[in-house]
Amino acid sequence: MFGLEKKDAALLLIVAVVTLCAPILLNPFPAGSEMAQFNAGYPDLMQRFAIYGIFAIGFNILFGLTGYLSFGHAAFLGVGSYSAVWMFKLLSMNIIPGIILSVIVAGLFSLVIGFISLRRSGIYFSILTLAFAQMSYNLAYSVLTPITNGETGLQLSLNDPRVLDAARTTGSLPVTTLFGAEMRSATSVQFGVWEWQFSTGFYVSAVLMLLALYLAIRIFRSPFGIMLRAVKSNQNRMSYTGLNVRPYTLAAFVISGMYAGLAGGLLAAMDPLAGAERMQWTASGEVVIMTILGGAGTLLGPIIGAGFIKYFENIFSKINDNVLHDWFAFLPDGLNDFVVTVIAPFFGDGWNLTMGLMFMAVVIFLPGGLVDGARRIGRLFRRKPAGAKRPDAATKPAE
Amino acid sequence: MDAIILQILNGLDKGSAYALIALGLTLIFGTLGVVNFAHGALFMIGAFCAVTLQKILSASYTVIDPSQTDFLGRPLEVSKPYLEAWLGPDLGGGIIEWSVPLAILFAIPVMLILGYVMERGLIKHFYRRPHADQILVTFGLAIVLQEVIKHFFGANPIPTPAPPAFAGSLDFGVWLGFDPNAIIYPYWRTVYFLFSLVIIGAVFSFLQFTTFGMVVRAGMADRETVGLLGINIDRRFTIMFGIAAAVAGIAGVMYTPINSPNYHMGMDFLVLSFVVVVVGGMGSLPGAVLAGFLLGIVESFASMNEVKNILPGIDQIIIYLIAIAILLTRPRGLMGRKGVMEE
């Protein structure tokens, strides 16, 4: 199907079904019930799943395949957001031109940065990308204020030209649309005790994410993808065979930059705002964390990592001391207070602490990420008969 | 002329901080071969050692002071530090005012232990893993340390003043024969600069003139051979990690009066100190110090109005531009040895 092998096609199909049914699947708890706060099926969060999924898929094409650890990918996301918002300001509130421009601009930007940064590898590459990203961040904050609107961030205003749209000088700010369908409009469906929200914005992001995943699968399975893996396992040997690796790594860098631009454009399409903080290096760190947590170098890993991080970021920050007291209400009073005091720092505002610990645990114990963890657990259940070849022996790259 | 001297002086205090952090980073990289993204967090923890000590010293109880009254004529409740009660207002109050310099004594053991635990508990397991893994795990550790500090001290900067003896400014210009008030430089920054020189000198003499330092240097040059000679080089490297952490920590302690510490100051300094290490040359200690001061001074020149009028925004990016230029033309940095991490 679509030039995919059976296994990959099945994977894509499963992801597609899960994604398109996400508004239903992510709302397992009836509306209004105690557990409803753990539902993730509201448009704003689901959009972020899809968008950061795209971002992480793109990052994975660079890091997962070539092993080049970029600490500056948020710069491309930020550039994408700015270009999309400018399109909304100048041309039209239709998201198509905005998204196309954000992909192109991010691609050009990553071409320049990649061309310079890829002259070095390893730690130097990380520091170069970090330096470029911090430079863009600092510039967006200070000198480029006419383009980026500095600290306030770039916003729509009523007297923007918007050449293609009908003039609108009064009333509220226009909203982003796809040929008339408003991004933020959502249909709410009541089904028994459940309430599901189907929003345009989510489906636009979801379809684009599926497209992004499809492209990533094609890249992973193509000769180009195998070349990138070869760069990861032994770049020197590649060079000795007479191949110039830089065009390949640069192509991977630009592709992942364009993915980041697409994600940035979509973020702006869902909420027409762009701020410099999206480009800060800690934001680049976030996508690194997502990819590694899910499993770098795997197809599903980045999506799972992005969903995982965004879900828990949202849910953990909602859990405050009172909720915790309720959870442990079955314990005697003194013990209850004690337990809550001990675990409270990890919830609410402490989400970053939990995330940091989780990330460290994954890097230390499970370098393959959650996907690898699931695979290991699966292997426990269907043990091969004794004497069969250990599967990881075959997958280790030759050093 | 006086403007130029002023900019050099302004660059020195930031440059001192860069140099101290970069020195620690290079020590760790040169000995253990580990890229430590948590080094900024160690700097930050040092700063919070000063905050903690200040809080401990000024722990106080409330007394009713009959000599002072509030606007209704009732006697005023005054909070009185225990130290003043025990040691008298002069000595006790003096100790509280000098809490930042005293915090050095407090920070050194804390940081040595923290560095030791960090190396034995975590970094040790990452020697054989790729640099990317080392970056990732120490980055995670930096997030964790930063969030722990945020949990205990809150997100706002905590003012930690310098002792009042250093409160004013030094009229440096008069010494050089300029008009009074031409070059004004705060006392504390002078102290910080001199202090960093002392620390840098101490680290270098420790490495140069003690047997321990000699062994460490030998281990940096050829770890395997030193190990074969029957010397437990790992243990010494662990201690060097502790020392590097202590250098970052006391750099943080002394920096608190210049900038009130907050939980993300480590991350802010980390990126820049990595740039400093790269410019100086990975693994080169003199390079890290030189590049630290140099970049601090260059940054302060770039923030002069005359420069900013010609090249707007240059002060924000000059350090990164220099780093990129150095990495592309001379990857081993200003003073890096040939063959150390050149690729």
XYZ file of C-alpha atoms in Angstrom:
742
model
C 0.000 0.000 0.000
C 1.426 3.410 -1.012
C 4.738 1.746 -1.703
C 5.060 0.493 1.839
C 5.865 -2.973 3.023
C 3.089 -4.899 4.671
C 4.387 -4.366 8.183
C 4.841 -0.629 7.745
C 1.480 -0.267 6.054
C -0.139 -2.019 9.000
C 1.707 0.282 11.396
C 0.617 3.369 9.491
C -2.934 2.092 9.336
C -3.066 1.447 13.070
C -1.642 4.886 13.822
C -4.123 6.434 11.407
C -7.090 4.705 13.003
C -5.916 5.555 16.514
C -5.240 9.160 15.567
C -8.512 9.716 13.780
C -10.462 8.155 16.641
C -8.396 10.058 19.218
C -11.282 12.281 20.341
C -13.126 9.100 21.348
C -10.213 7.030 22.584
C -8.675 9.775 24.666
C -11.925 10.372 26.542
C -12.364 7.073 28.350
C -13.874 8.631 31.448
C -17.464 9.907 31.427
C -17.848 13.673 31.393
C -18.418 15.171 34.815
C -17.091 12.134 36.650
C -14.259 12.239 39.145
C -11.815 10.851 36.603
C -12.776 13.278 33.829
C -9.742 15.406 34.633
C -7.557 12.657 33.194
C -9.281 12.840 29.845
C -7.021 14.101 27.128
C -9.676 14.301 24.461
C -10.047 18.020 24.234
C -8.998 19.828 21.065
C -6.255 22.013 22.478
C -4.293 19.118 23.946
C -4.901 16.754 21.031
C -3.629 19.381 18.612
C -0.478 19.642 20.636
C -0.064 15.855 20.552
C -0.198 15.921 16.779
C 1.943 19.020 16.307
C 4.693 18.006 18.688
C 4.441 14.562 17.162
C 5.397 16.109 13.821
C 8.223 18.031 15.473
C 9.586 14.883 17.113
C 9.220 12.750 13.971
C 11.305 15.319 12.135
C 13.908 15.501 14.884
C 14.118 11.736 14.826
C 14.981 11.736 11.130
C 18.123 13.640 12.048
C 19.011 12.245 15.464
C 17.565 8.768 15.194
C 19.065 8.019 11.814
C 22.340 9.925 11.702
C 23.079 10.246 15.414
C 23.753 13.983 15.106
C 22.365 15.519 18.298
C 21.043 18.965 17.500
C 20.289 21.259 20.409
C 18.874 23.988 18.225
C 15.797 22.605 16.578
C 13.442 24.942 18.370
C 14.863 27.742 16.215
C 13.228 26.196 13.152
C 9.953 25.797 15.001
C 10.088 29.453 15.979
C 10.946 30.591 12.466
C 8.027 28.554 11.151
C 5.660 30.176 13.626
C 6.812 33.671 12.736
C 6.456 33.111 8.998
C 2.988 31.633 9.388
C 1.804 34.549 11.505
C 3.218 36.971 8.946
C 1.239 35.211 6.236
C -1.902 35.566 8.351
C -1.147 39.232 8.764
C -0.297 40.028 5.167
C -2.084 37.582 2.915
C -4.974 35.625 4.247
C -6.313 33.866 7.296
C -6.379 30.653 5.293
C -3.728 28.453 6.850
C -2.452 26.930 3.587
C -0.152 29.786 2.509
C 1.052 30.244 6.069
C 1.992 26.616 6.484
C 3.642 26.392 3.080
C 5.712 29.477 3.776
C 6.696 28.275 7.228
C 7.985 24.999 5.779
C 9.926 26.807 3.065
C 11.442 29.408 5.380
C 12.387 26.824 7.976
C 13.916 24.741 5.196
C 16.056 27.626 3.966
C 17.044 28.545 7.490
C 18.053 24.989 8.291
C 19.964 24.774 5.016
C 22.159 27.685 6.074
C 22.623 26.506 9.667
C 23.077 22.906 8.629
C 25.624 23.794 5.970
C 27.812 25.435 8.608
C 27.113 23.171 11.595
C 27.596 19.900 9.759
C 31.231 20.699 9.158
C 31.753 19.352 12.652
C 30.343 16.305 14.335
C 29.773 14.996 17.835
C 29.794 17.466 20.689
C 30.931 20.301 18.411
C 27.869 19.862 16.243
C 25.645 20.057 19.318
C 27.348 23.232 20.487
C 27.212 24.839 17.038
C 23.483 24.231 16.711
C 23.027 25.433 20.264
C 24.948 28.602 19.461
C 22.901 29.254 16.327
C 19.630 28.698 18.146
C 20.607 30.999 21.009
C 21.671 33.597 18.465
C 18.302 33.452 16.747
C 16.566 33.631 20.102
C 18.572 36.645 21.240
C 18.076 38.407 17.920
C 14.347 37.721 17.908
C 14.190 39.260 21.343
C 16.193 42.381 20.568
C 17.154 43.691 17.159
C 14.599 41.919 15.037
C 11.737 43.430 17.012
C 10.207 44.980 13.847
C 9.768 41.444 12.502
C 9.212 39.506 15.697
C 7.626 42.098 17.956
C 10.143 41.290 20.653
C 8.939 40.257 24.063
C 5.249 40.664 23.346
C 5.377 38.201 20.518
C 3.918 38.559 17.058
C 0.134 38.947 17.102
C -2.653 39.661 14.671
C -4.234 43.057 14.650
C -7.281 44.549 12.967
C -5.431 46.852 10.593
C -3.241 44.167 9.055
C -3.534 44.289 5.251
C -4.629 40.652 4.652
C -4.718 41.177 0.890
C -6.805 38.170 -0.040
C -9.412 38.441 2.704
C -12.332 40.813 2.700
C -11.441 43.978 4.564
C -12.478 43.840 8.166
C -11.784 46.939 10.161
C -14.252 46.557 12.962
C -15.325 43.759 15.191
C -13.199 41.015 16.609
C -9.947 39.626 15.285
C -10.361 37.168 12.417
C -9.701 33.510 13.105
C -7.588 31.066 11.154
C -9.504 28.917 8.697
C -9.043 26.225 6.104
C -11.169 27.390 3.184
C -13.816 28.707 5.516
C -13.705 25.979 8.138
C -12.591 27.642 11.349
C -9.663 25.990 13.066
C -11.074 26.375 16.516
C -14.597 25.219 15.718
C -15.502 21.911 17.291
C -18.541 19.674 17.178
C -19.484 18.260 20.508
C -21.212 14.891 20.483
C -22.983 13.385 23.478
C -22.908 9.619 23.524
C -24.330 8.059 26.654
C -22.273 9.387 29.522
C -19.400 10.413 27.294
C -18.846 13.683 25.557
C -16.610 13.831 22.502
C -15.303 16.900 20.759
C -14.350 16.736 17.106
C -12.446 19.862 16.145
C -11.272 21.017 12.744
C -7.903 22.086 14.094
C -7.148 18.661 15.469
C -8.089 16.879 12.264
C -5.960 19.206 10.171
C -2.976 18.578 12.448
C -3.711 14.853 12.606
C -3.842 14.444 8.842
C -0.606 16.371 8.480
C 0.972 14.244 11.192
C -0.044 11.070 9.358
C 1.433 12.478 6.161
C 4.592 13.327 8.065
C 4.754 9.824 9.478
C 4.187 8.307 6.031
C 7.051 10.353 4.628
C 9.229 9.376 7.559
C 8.514 5.697 6.953
C 9.429 6.122 3.309
C 12.660 7.846 4.308
C 13.475 5.177 6.898
C 13.044 2.410 4.330
C 14.719 4.148 1.394
C 18.347 3.750 0.303
C 18.784 7.307 1.545
C 17.646 6.242 5.012
C 20.033 3.306 4.997
C 22.816 5.696 4.035
C 21.941 7.858 7.050
C 22.048 4.832 9.334
C 25.443 3.997 7.927
C 26.587 7.498 8.918
C 25.451 6.768 12.457
C 27.155 3.443 12.803
C 30.480 4.426 11.307
C 31.076 7.681 9.547
C 34.765 7.069 8.992
C 34.177 3.831 7.203
C 31.648 5.602 4.993
C 34.237 8.177 4.054
C 36.856 5.520 3.362
C 34.580 3.906 0.811
C 34.746 7.148 -1.099
C 31.358 8.509 -0.191
C 30.926 12.104 0.772
C 28.568 11.920 3.749
C 27.856 15.599 4.069
C 25.161 15.864 1.373
C 23.275 13.065 3.085
C 23.501 14.536 6.569
C 22.655 17.983 5.223
C 19.578 16.599 3.482
C 18.509 14.935 6.720
C 19.099 18.169 8.612
C 17.029 20.199 6.155
C 14.216 17.639 6.139
C 14.040 17.663 9.908
C 14.205 21.457 9.871
C 11.231 21.513 7.492
C 9.309 19.181 9.799
C 10.014 21.605 12.638
C 8.864 24.479 10.436
C 5.648 22.619 9.659
C 5.069 22.079 13.369
C 5.747 25.761 14.037
C 3.388 26.823 11.254
C 0.678 24.554 12.644
C 1.154 25.921 16.157
C 0.596 29.379 14.725
C -2.367 28.139 12.681
C -4.074 26.819 15.807
C -3.348 29.938 17.787
C -2.020 32.865 15.729
C 0.736 33.903 18.082
C 4.489 33.570 17.828
C 6.906 34.358 20.606
C 10.654 34.165 20.921
C 10.471 31.757 23.868
C 9.571 29.028 21.380
C 13.155 29.282 20.135
C 14.928 29.070 23.471
C 17.355 26.204 23.884
C 15.300 24.601 26.620
C 12.565 24.250 24.002
C 15.068 22.415 21.822
C 15.825 20.285 24.841
C 12.153 19.366 25.060
C 12.051 17.785 21.627
C 15.256 15.924 22.432
C 13.580 14.585 25.560
C 10.443 13.579 23.664
C 12.351 11.690 21.021
C 14.635 9.882 23.438
C 11.841 9.071 25.855
C 9.779 7.488 23.113
C 12.704 5.825 21.428
C 15.147 7.463 19.040
C 15.547 5.710 15.734
C 12.160 4.032 15.877
C 9.163 5.075 13.817
C 6.590 5.253 16.571
C 8.865 6.380 19.384
C 8.829 10.126 18.751
C 5.035 10.248 18.485
C 4.636 8.273 21.679
C 7.235 10.424 23.420
C 5.569 13.645 22.315
C 2.140 12.417 23.397
C 3.503 11.149 26.689
C 5.260 14.398 27.577
C 2.416 16.660 26.524
C -0.197 14.516 28.286
C 1.625 14.359 31.578
C 2.641 17.985 31.361
C -1.043 18.828 31.228
C -2.332 16.315 33.726
C 0.448 16.594 36.288
C 0.178 20.326 36.481
C -3.500 19.969 37.361
C -2.890 17.708 40.332
C -2.552 19.822 43.445
C -2.298 18.929 47.118
C -6.066 18.627 47.560
C -6.345 16.061 44.795
C -3.487 14.128 46.344
C -5.184 14.196 49.759
C -8.279 12.746 48.132
C -6.294 9.976 46.510
C -4.731 8.884 49.746
C -7.846 9.438 51.825
C -7.905 5.733 52.648
C -4.751 6.115 54.732
C -4.896 7.216 58.374
C -4.605 10.984 58.796
C -0.987 11.270 59.846
C 0.212 8.857 57.195
C -1.922 10.579 54.602
C -0.271 13.937 55.309
C 3.133 12.335 55.274
C 2.599 10.601 51.926
C 1.207 13.752 50.365
C 4.120 15.852 51.622
C 6.569 13.361 50.181
C 5.055 13.051 46.731
C 3.604 16.552 46.311
C 6.865 18.014 44.910
C 6.524 15.695 41.929
C 3.058 16.890 40.976
C 1.578 20.247 40.138
C 4.383 22.707 39.468
C 6.861 19.906 39.981
C 6.126 18.270 36.645
C 9.504 19.280 35.290
C 11.157 17.449 38.159
C 9.252 14.266 37.363
C 10.065 14.678 33.692
C 13.759 15.183 34.412
C 13.876 12.070 36.581
C 11.973 10.048 34.013
C 14.245 11.244 31.254
C 17.339 10.347 33.248
C 15.922 6.921 34.021
C 15.257 6.293 30.348
C 18.725 7.432 29.284
C 20.370 5.301 31.971
C 18.361 2.114 31.900
C 16.477 2.093 28.633
C 18.500 3.786 25.893
C 15.989 2.541 23.345
C 13.158 4.492 24.943
C 9.631 3.425 25.769
C 9.223 1.562 22.482
C 12.239 -0.542 23.309
C 10.835 -1.110 26.797
C 7.580 -2.379 25.350
C 9.541 -4.625 23.012
C 11.538 -6.061 25.904
C 8.391 -6.756 27.885
C 6.848 -8.385 24.840
C 9.929 -10.562 24.488
C 9.556 -11.733 28.074
C 6.157 -13.144 27.249
C 7.116 -15.015 24.149
C 10.464 -16.495 25.020
C 12.207 -18.192 22.188
C 13.188 -21.802 22.878
C 16.608 -22.193 24.445
C 19.453 -22.086 21.963
C 17.700 -19.663 19.631
C 19.789 -16.689 18.592
C 19.413 -13.693 20.855
C 17.659 -11.033 18.794
C 19.747 -8.049 19.974
C 22.948 -9.653 18.801
C 21.792 -9.234 15.236
C 20.774 -5.595 15.545
C 24.034 -4.297 17.048
C 25.891 -2.228 14.478
C 29.378 -3.359 13.674
C 31.918 -1.029 15.193
C 40.805 55.825 26.824
C 38.909 55.772 30.103
C 35.899 54.309 28.302
C 38.032 51.455 27.040
C 39.437 50.700 30.481
C 35.929 50.805 31.906
C 34.706 48.257 29.376
C 37.624 45.979 30.108
C 36.826 46.183 33.810
C 33.144 45.535 33.134
C 34.049 42.479 31.138
C 36.260 41.111 33.862
C 33.612 40.107 36.372
C 31.501 38.187 33.877
C 34.683 36.883 32.351
C 35.761 35.634 35.774
C 32.539 33.657 36.129
C 32.916 32.242 32.613
C 36.527 31.365 33.297
C 35.763 29.586 36.567
C 32.886 27.537 35.133
C 34.817 26.742 31.978
C 37.821 25.726 34.079
C 35.667 23.166 35.888
C 34.121 21.929 32.666
C 37.541 21.486 31.122
C 38.877 19.718 34.213
C 36.036 17.218 33.951
C 36.413 16.833 30.234
C 40.170 16.556 30.359
C 40.224 13.986 33.146
C 37.137 11.901 32.670
C 36.337 12.670 29.049
C 32.777 13.493 30.026
C 30.758 16.382 28.632
C 28.991 17.693 31.700
C 25.803 19.609 30.929
C 25.032 19.744 34.651
C 27.946 22.046 35.356
C 25.793 25.158 35.193
C 23.540 23.564 37.760
C 26.554 23.105 40.048
C 27.282 26.827 39.725
C 23.659 27.504 40.632
C 23.771 25.167 43.615
C 26.866 26.976 44.846
C 24.931 30.227 44.701
C 22.140 28.645 46.692
C 24.640 27.459 49.280
C 25.181 31.148 49.969
C 21.429 31.691 50.189
C 21.046 28.759 52.573
C 23.852 29.901 54.818
C 22.425 33.393 54.897
C 19.051 31.948 55.931
C 20.582 29.743 58.598
C 22.670 32.542 60.048
C 19.818 34.995 60.157
C 17.410 32.520 61.766
C 15.640 34.667 64.280
C 13.016 34.796 66.960
C 10.655 37.610 67.805
C 10.983 39.643 70.960
C 8.884 42.500 72.243
C 11.007 45.563 72.305
C 9.606 48.087 74.782
C 11.865 50.884 73.608
C 10.250 50.941 70.141
C 6.534 51.471 69.650
C 4.279 51.230 66.635
C 1.851 53.989 65.669
C -0.702 52.913 68.308
C 1.864 53.169 71.051
C 2.122 49.422 71.621
C 5.562 47.921 72.029
C 6.890 46.676 68.713
C 7.637 43.064 67.951
C 11.154 42.882 66.620
C 12.651 39.766 65.076
C 16.082 39.217 66.482
C 18.574 36.770 65.008
C 19.804 34.117 67.409
C 23.359 34.939 66.489
C 23.024 38.484 67.708
C 21.518 37.232 70.933
C 24.294 34.738 71.516
C 27.333 36.634 70.332
C 26.236 40.171 70.877
C 25.030 42.583 68.194
C 28.497 43.438 66.927
C 29.946 40.025 66.334
C 26.626 38.310 65.526
C 25.498 41.051 63.180
C 28.922 41.074 61.580
C 28.772 37.361 60.884
C 25.379 37.731 59.257
C 26.602 40.556 57.070
C 29.588 38.486 56.014
C 27.454 35.479 55.151
C 28.421 35.440 51.466
C 32.186 35.124 51.974
C 31.555 32.707 54.839
C 29.428 30.624 52.504
C 32.600 29.642 50.662
C 33.599 27.562 53.663
C 30.140 26.053 53.685
C 30.004 25.474 49.929
C 33.353 23.720 49.508
C 32.488 20.574 51.494
C 28.934 20.541 50.108
C 30.144 20.767 46.527
C 32.958 18.266 47.030
C 30.497 15.733 48.385
C 27.943 16.503 45.694
C 30.574 16.146 42.984
C 31.825 12.900 44.484
C 28.340 11.431 44.726
C 27.492 12.586 41.219
C 30.573 10.987 39.725
C 30.320 7.715 41.640
C 26.573 7.431 41.345
C 25.951 8.525 37.800
C 28.790 9.710 35.593
C 30.883 6.589 36.271
C 28.427 4.495 34.309
C 28.711 6.714 31.259
C 32.420 6.567 30.448
C 31.908 3.954 27.783
C 28.729 5.405 26.346
C 28.809 7.904 23.462
C 29.168 11.634 24.135
C 25.546 12.137 23.121
C 24.416 9.926 26.006
C 26.623 11.831 28.432
C 25.137 15.105 27.263
C 21.626 13.738 27.615
C 21.982 12.268 31.079
C 23.726 15.319 32.495
C 21.126 17.536 30.826
C 18.457 15.504 32.630
C 20.381 15.851 35.868
C 20.596 19.615 35.351
C 16.815 19.782 34.986
C 16.346 17.721 38.139
C 18.775 19.787 40.231
C 17.222 22.996 38.996
C 13.698 21.836 39.831
C 14.748 20.648 43.290
C 16.163 24.092 44.005
C 13.012 25.677 42.627
C 10.935 23.528 44.961
C 12.833 24.606 48.052
C 13.613 28.221 47.227
C 10.843 29.283 44.880
C 11.123 30.766 41.433
C 12.013 34.340 42.373
C 15.542 35.703 42.628
C 16.717 35.924 46.234
C 18.784 39.005 47.032
C 22.003 38.172 48.840
C 23.944 41.351 49.563
C 27.671 41.604 49.832
C 29.185 42.617 53.175
C 28.661 46.347 53.728
C 32.422 46.839 53.734
C 32.312 46.174 49.972
C 29.106 48.031 49.276
C 30.498 51.084 47.538
C 32.428 51.604 44.367
C 36.077 51.991 43.684
C 37.131 55.147 41.910
C 39.589 53.299 39.780
C 40.309 56.168 37.388
C 42.020 58.259 40.054
C 44.696 55.618 40.455
C 45.526 55.817 36.791
C 45.529 59.598 36.709
C 42.090 60.149 35.189
C 39.526 62.549 36.583
C 37.569 61.391 39.604
C 34.409 59.473 38.687
C 35.726 58.656 35.211
C 36.079 54.957 35.948
C 33.824 53.724 38.708
C 33.963 50.071 39.543
C 32.031 48.384 42.353
C 34.202 46.978 45.126
C 32.521 43.604 45.053
C 33.336 43.086 41.380
C 36.953 43.856 42.123
C 36.800 41.280 44.879
C 35.206 38.788 42.513
C 37.909 39.266 39.927
C 40.752 38.946 42.428
C 39.040 35.970 44.010
C 38.739 34.210 40.674
C 42.430 34.836 40.028
C 43.222 33.238 43.383
C 41.065 30.213 42.652
C 42.488 29.779 39.173
C 45.999 30.121 40.581
C 45.184 27.589 43.290
C 43.846 25.039 40.802
C 46.870 25.442 38.564
C 49.395 25.202 41.376
C 47.571 22.191 42.751
C 47.929 20.471 39.409
C 51.463 21.697 38.848
C 53.205 21.459 42.207
C 51.654 18.555 44.113
C 52.222 14.862 43.596
C 48.507 14.373 43.349
C 48.303 16.952 40.583
C 51.227 15.369 38.800
C 49.490 12.009 38.763
C 46.291 13.623 37.519
C 48.163 15.353 34.719
C 49.822 12.105 33.797
C 46.406 10.458 33.773
C 45.043 13.182 31.503
C 47.862 12.495 29.061
C 47.660 8.720 29.157
C 45.167 7.168 31.460
C 45.956 3.580 30.608
C 49.666 3.755 31.305
C 49.127 5.460 34.639
C 46.667 2.733 35.524
C 49.193 0.064 34.538
C 51.724 1.629 36.875
C 49.502 0.554 39.736
C 48.005 3.933 40.488
C 44.298 4.101 41.176
C 43.666 6.826 38.642
C 39.874 6.491 38.779
C 39.829 7.534 42.405
C 41.933 10.593 41.666
C 39.743 11.543 38.748
C 36.715 11.263 40.996
C 38.348 13.676 43.413
C 39.095 16.007 40.492
C 35.411 15.897 39.624
C 34.667 16.960 43.181
C 37.206 19.778 42.897
C 35.716 20.934 39.593
C 32.284 20.963 41.228
C 33.697 22.949 44.150
C 35.249 25.508 41.766
C 31.893 25.969 40.051
C 30.188 26.136 43.437
C 32.343 28.857 44.950
C 32.180 30.776 41.677
C 28.430 30.694 42.246
C 28.712 31.716 45.905
C 30.738 34.793 45.139
C 28.528 35.703 42.175
C 25.390 36.067 44.317
C 25.882 39.745 45.238
C 26.372 40.618 41.551
C 23.190 38.902 40.391
C 20.530 37.664 42.781
C 20.442 33.898 42.334
C 17.423 32.203 40.778
C 16.924 28.597 39.864
C 17.655 28.931 36.150
C 20.884 30.945 36.407
C 22.815 27.732 35.833
C 21.221 27.081 32.458
C 21.903 30.683 31.430
C 25.577 30.326 32.223
C 25.910 26.793 30.910
C 25.498 27.571 27.221
C 27.963 30.417 27.402
C 30.532 28.434 29.330
C 30.377 25.653 26.775
C 31.042 28.234 24.125
C 33.960 29.421 26.239
C 35.367 25.909 26.518
C 35.097 25.408 22.784
C 36.773 28.720 22.020
C 39.554 27.995 24.487
C 40.028 24.477 23.211
C 38.497 21.318 24.601
C 40.721 19.920 27.309
C 43.009 22.941 27.611
C 42.909 24.539 31.070
C 44.799 27.751 30.210
C 42.658 28.025 27.088
C 39.451 27.914 29.127
C 40.653 30.659 31.459
C 41.974 32.842 28.672
C 38.844 32.428 26.575
C 36.640 33.122 29.598
C 38.210 36.500 30.274
C 38.535 37.296 26.597
C 34.907 36.615 25.792
C 33.742 38.488 28.874
C 35.690 41.546 27.727
C 34.605 41.220 24.099
C 31.001 40.985 25.227
C 31.288 44.125 27.275
C 32.899 46.003 24.369
C 30.105 44.886 22.078
C 27.552 46.348 24.447
C 29.058 49.855 24.138
C 26.643 52.244 22.502
C 29.185 53.288 19.881
C 29.453 49.696 18.703
C 25.754 49.023 18.922
C 24.997 52.015 16.719
C 27.073 50.543 13.912
C 26.004 46.931 14.368
C 22.702 46.763 16.218
C 22.245 43.664 18.319
C 25.876 42.674 18.108
C 26.148 42.478 21.903
C 23.588 39.693 21.945
C 25.348 37.433 19.503
C 29.016 38.338 19.477
C 30.068 35.401 21.674
C 28.232 32.914 19.508
C 29.653 34.447 16.351
C 33.171 34.117 17.721
C 32.498 30.527 18.723
C 31.168 29.645 15.284
C 34.114 31.312 13.589
C 36.586 29.488 15.851
C 34.897 26.123 15.425
C 34.928 26.414 11.671
C 38.456 27.680 11.231
C 40.351 26.261 14.182
C 38.357 23.444 15.739
C 40.883 22.740 18.442
C 40.287 26.222 19.834
C 42.755 28.881 20.866
C 45.035 26.668 22.930
C 43.750 23.153 22.399
C 46.193 20.332 21.928
C 46.404 18.801 18.505
C 44.276 15.729 18.113
C 42.028 16.218 21.153
C 38.433 16.067 19.932
C 39.201 17.803 16.685
C 36.514 16.045 14.708
